[in-house]
XYZ file of C-alpha atoms in Angstrom:
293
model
C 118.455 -17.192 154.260
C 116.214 -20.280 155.668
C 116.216 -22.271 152.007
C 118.006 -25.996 152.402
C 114.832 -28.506 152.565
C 117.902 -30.911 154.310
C 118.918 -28.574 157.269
C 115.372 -27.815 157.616
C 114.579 -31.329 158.553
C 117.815 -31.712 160.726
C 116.868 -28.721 162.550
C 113.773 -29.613 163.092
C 114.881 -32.674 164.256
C 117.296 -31.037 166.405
C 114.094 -29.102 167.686
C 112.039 -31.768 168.265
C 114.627 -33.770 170.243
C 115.225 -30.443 172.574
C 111.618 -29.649 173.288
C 111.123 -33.595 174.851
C 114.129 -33.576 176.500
C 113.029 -30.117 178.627
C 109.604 -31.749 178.977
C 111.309 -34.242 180.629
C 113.048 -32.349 183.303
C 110.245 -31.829 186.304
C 109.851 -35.973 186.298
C 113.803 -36.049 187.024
C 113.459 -33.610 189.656
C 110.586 -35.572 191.305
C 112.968 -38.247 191.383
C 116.012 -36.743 192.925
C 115.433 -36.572 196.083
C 115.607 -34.361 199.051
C 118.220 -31.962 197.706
C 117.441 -28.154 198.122
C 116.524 -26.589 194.724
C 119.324 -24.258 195.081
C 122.344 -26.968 195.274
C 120.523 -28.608 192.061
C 120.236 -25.445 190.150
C 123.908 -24.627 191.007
C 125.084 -27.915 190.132
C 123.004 -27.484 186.603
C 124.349 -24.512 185.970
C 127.981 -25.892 186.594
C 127.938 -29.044 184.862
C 126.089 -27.521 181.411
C 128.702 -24.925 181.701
C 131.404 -26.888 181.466
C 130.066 -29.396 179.048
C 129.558 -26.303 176.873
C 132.791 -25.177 177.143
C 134.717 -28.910 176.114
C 131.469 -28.947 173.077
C 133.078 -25.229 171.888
C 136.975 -26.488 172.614
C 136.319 -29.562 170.853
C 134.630 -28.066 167.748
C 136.873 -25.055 167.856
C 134.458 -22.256 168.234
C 136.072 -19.443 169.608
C 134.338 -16.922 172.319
C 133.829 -13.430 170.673
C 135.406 -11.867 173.755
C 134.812 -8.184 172.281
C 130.887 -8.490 171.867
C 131.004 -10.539 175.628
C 132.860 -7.189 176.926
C 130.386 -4.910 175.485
C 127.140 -6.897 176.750
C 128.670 -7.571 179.862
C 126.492 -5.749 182.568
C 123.169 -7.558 180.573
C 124.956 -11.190 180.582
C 125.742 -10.478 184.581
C 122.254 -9.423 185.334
C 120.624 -12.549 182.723
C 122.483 -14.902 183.961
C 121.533 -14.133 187.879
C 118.019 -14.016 186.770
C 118.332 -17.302 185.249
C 119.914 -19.198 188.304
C 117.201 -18.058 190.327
C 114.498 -19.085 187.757
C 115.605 -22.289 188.058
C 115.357 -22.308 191.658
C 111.606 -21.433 191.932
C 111.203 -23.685 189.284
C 112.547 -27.081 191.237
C 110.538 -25.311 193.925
C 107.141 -25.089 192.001
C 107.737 -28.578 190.839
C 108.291 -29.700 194.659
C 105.010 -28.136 196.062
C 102.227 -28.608 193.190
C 101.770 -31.180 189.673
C 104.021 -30.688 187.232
C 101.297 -29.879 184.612
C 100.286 -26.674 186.857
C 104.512 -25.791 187.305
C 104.759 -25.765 183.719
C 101.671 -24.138 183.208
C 102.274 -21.533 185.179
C 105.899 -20.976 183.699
C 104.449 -20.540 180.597
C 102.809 -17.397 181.142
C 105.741 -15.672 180.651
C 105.874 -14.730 177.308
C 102.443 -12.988 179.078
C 104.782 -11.267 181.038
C 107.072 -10.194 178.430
C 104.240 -8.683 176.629
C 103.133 -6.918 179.170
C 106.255 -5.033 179.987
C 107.953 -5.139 176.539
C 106.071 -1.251 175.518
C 108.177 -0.116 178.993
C 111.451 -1.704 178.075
C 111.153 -2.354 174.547
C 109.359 0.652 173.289
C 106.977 -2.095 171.605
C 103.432 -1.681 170.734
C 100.516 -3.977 172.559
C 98.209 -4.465 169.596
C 94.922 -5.908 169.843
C 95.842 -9.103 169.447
C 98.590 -9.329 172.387
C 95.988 -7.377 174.288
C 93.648 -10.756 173.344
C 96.630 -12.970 174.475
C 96.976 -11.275 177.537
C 93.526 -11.511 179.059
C 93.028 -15.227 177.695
C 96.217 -16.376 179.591
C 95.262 -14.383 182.823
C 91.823 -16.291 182.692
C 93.257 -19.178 182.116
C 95.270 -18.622 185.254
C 92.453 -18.076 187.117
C 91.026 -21.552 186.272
C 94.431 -23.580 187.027
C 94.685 -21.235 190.541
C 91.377 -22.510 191.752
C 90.861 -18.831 193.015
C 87.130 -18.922 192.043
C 86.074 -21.280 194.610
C 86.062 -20.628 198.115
C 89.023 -22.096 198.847
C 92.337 -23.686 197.489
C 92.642 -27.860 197.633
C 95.513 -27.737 198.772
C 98.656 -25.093 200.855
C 101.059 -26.906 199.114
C 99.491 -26.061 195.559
C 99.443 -22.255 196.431
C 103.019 -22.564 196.998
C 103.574 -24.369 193.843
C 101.696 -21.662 191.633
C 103.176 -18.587 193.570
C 106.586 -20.422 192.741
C 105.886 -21.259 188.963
C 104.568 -17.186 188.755
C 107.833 -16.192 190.015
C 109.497 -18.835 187.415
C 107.402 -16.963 184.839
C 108.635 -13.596 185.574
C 112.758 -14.305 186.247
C 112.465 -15.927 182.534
C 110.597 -13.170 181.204
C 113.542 -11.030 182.994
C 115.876 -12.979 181.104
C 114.244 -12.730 177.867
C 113.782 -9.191 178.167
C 117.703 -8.621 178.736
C 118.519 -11.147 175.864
C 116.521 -8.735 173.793
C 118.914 -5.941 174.528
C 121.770 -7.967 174.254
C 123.339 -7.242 170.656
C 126.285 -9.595 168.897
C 126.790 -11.918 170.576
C 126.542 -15.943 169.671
C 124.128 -18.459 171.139
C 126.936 -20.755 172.631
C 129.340 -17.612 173.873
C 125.821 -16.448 175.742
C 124.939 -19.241 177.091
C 128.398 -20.558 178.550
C 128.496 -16.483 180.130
C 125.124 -16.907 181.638
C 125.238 -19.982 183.051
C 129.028 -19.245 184.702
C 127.224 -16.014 185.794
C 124.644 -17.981 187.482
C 127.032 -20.301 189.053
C 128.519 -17.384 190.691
C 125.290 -16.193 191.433
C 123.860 -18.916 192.984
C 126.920 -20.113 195.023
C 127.025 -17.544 198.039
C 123.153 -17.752 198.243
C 123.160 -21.410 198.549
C 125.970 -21.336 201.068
C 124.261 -18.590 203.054
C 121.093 -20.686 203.137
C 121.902 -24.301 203.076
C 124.890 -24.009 205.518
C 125.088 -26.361 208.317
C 121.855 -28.100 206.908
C 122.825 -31.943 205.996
C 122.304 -32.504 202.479
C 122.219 -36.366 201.376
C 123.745 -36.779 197.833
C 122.815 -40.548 197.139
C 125.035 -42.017 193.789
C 121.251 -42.183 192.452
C 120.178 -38.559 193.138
C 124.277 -37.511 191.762
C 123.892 -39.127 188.679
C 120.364 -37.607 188.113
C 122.034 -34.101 188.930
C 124.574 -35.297 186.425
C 122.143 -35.702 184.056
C 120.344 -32.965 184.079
C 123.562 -30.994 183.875
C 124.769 -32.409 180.590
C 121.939 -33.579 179.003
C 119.221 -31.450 179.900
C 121.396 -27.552 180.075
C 124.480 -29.097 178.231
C 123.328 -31.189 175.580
C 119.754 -29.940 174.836
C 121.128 -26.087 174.463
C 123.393 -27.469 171.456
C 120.394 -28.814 169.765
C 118.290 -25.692 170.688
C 120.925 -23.249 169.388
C 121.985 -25.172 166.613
C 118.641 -25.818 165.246
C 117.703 -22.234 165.150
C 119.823 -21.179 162.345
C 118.210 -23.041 159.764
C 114.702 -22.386 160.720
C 111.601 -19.228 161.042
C 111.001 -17.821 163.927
C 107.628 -19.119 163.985
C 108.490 -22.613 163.326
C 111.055 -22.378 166.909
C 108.212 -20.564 168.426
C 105.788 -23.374 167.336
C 107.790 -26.439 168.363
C 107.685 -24.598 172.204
C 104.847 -25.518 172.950
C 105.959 -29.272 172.758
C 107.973 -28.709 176.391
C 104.725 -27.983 178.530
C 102.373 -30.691 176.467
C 105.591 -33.678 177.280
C 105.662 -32.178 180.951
C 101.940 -32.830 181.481
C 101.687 -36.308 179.361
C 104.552 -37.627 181.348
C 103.186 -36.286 184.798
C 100.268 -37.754 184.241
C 101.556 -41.027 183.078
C 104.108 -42.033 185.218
C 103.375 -39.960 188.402
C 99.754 -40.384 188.047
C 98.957 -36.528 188.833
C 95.962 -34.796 186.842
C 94.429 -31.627 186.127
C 90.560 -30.917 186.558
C 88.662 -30.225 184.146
C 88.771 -26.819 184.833
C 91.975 -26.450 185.572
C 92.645 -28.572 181.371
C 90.446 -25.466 180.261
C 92.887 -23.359 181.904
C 96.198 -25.233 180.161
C 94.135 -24.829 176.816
C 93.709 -20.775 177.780
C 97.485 -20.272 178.905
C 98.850 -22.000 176.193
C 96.690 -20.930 173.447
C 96.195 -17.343 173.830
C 99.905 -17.391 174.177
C 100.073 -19.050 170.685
C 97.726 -16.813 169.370
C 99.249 -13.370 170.613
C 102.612 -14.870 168.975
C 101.392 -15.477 165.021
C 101.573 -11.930 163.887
């Protein structure tokens, strides 16, 4: 029972520290160089795996091995979806603004609404139904497909990658759904070793004999965003949860895209049209709105 006015406010805390620090990820990855998204997200994946594992060791959590065994098949097929997500996400941050990457991640939850009466068994009330066909016009508006043409090739790329960010997480959230007792940390250390293994043949079948430049800037940017922003930033997300609503976590979401656009446009100068800010306001919002019920 959510009661204790004092965790509250350290959880929310917790929260808010979390939500910044994965708004802050796409202006790392703009600065790490020419590194194939797949060798970052399996170095991510690594590195916030193992920090989890020393965070558990060190506070003496144990791993409920029993509930891992009986979600196994789920974790294995989560945890491939979400090494992949990440990939098309360094990807859609590579070819377009981060504002429109983000954007365009966000319309997940869109996603999961869609699909969660066919995997779920959930109802789409009138008010998801709402959500649904605000966030699709809003996509409309950020795609720029009502004009005769796009800006920009390397924009389509971005948004076709951020749509295919959007529905690997909504993959993932849909399997976390059906995955039953088991604790944030124990699936979170499974998925991301999954996706390590994963990721590792596919990123030696396609980057082999390509020359990849690893600079001790772009490494300890990789290390970064391996222990602070997987490692470090899942604690605080996971920890923070117990001691709030689900509405409250839900809320203090929305935080991660509105950092990712602030900081885009303040220290790599990129900006959305207005259109395209109508469109944020659509995606975002409707996806808001078709959550408060």
């Amino acid at each position: 029972m959510i009661e204790n006015p004092a965790n509250q406010k350290k959880a929310k805390l917790m929260l808010l520290t979390a939500m910044i620090l994965f708004g802050t990820l796409g202006l790392f990855i703009r600065y790490i160089g020419e590194i194939p998204s797949s060798v970052i997200a399996l170095i991510r994946a690594a590195v916030g795996c193992l920090f989890l594992l020393v965070f558990i060791r060190v506070r003496k959590i144990p791993l409920s091995r029993t509930a891992l065994k009986a979600n196994l098949k789920l974790l294995t097929v989560s945890g491939a979806f979400l090494g992949f997500n990440w990939i098309f996400l360094f990807e859609a941050f590579k070819h377009t603004s981060i504002a429109v990457a983000v954007i365009c991640y966000y319309m997940a939850p869109v996603i999961v609404i869609l699909a969660s009466p066919f995997t779920l068994g959930e109802r789409l009330t009138p008010r998801k139904v709402c959500g649904v066909f605000g966030a699709l016009l809003g996509m409309i508006c950020i795609s720029g497909i009502y004009r005769t043409g796009f800006s920009a090739a390397a924009d389509i790329s971005g948004i076709f990658f951020g749509l295919l960010v959007a529905c690997f997480y909504a993959a993932v959230i849909l399997c976390n759904q059906k995955i039953k007792s088991v604790a944030s940390y124990d699936r979170t250390i499974i998925q991301l070793f999954i996706a390590c293994l994963a990721l590792l043949p596919y990123t030696v079948l396609t980057e082999y004999g390509t020359p990849i430049c690893i600079t001790p800037f772009s490494l300890a940017i990789l290390l970064f965003i391996g222990i602070v922003h997987t490692g470090i930033t899942y604690v605080l997300f996971f920890s923070s949860m117990k001691d709030l609503p689900a509405q409250s976590v839900a809320i203090f979401t929305y935080l991660d895209p509105i950092v990712a656009v602030l900081l885009s446009v303040l220290f790599l100068g990129e900006s959305l049209t207005p259109v395209g800010a109508l469109g944020a306001f659509l995606v975002l919002g409707s996806t808001f709105f078709s959550e408060q019920e």
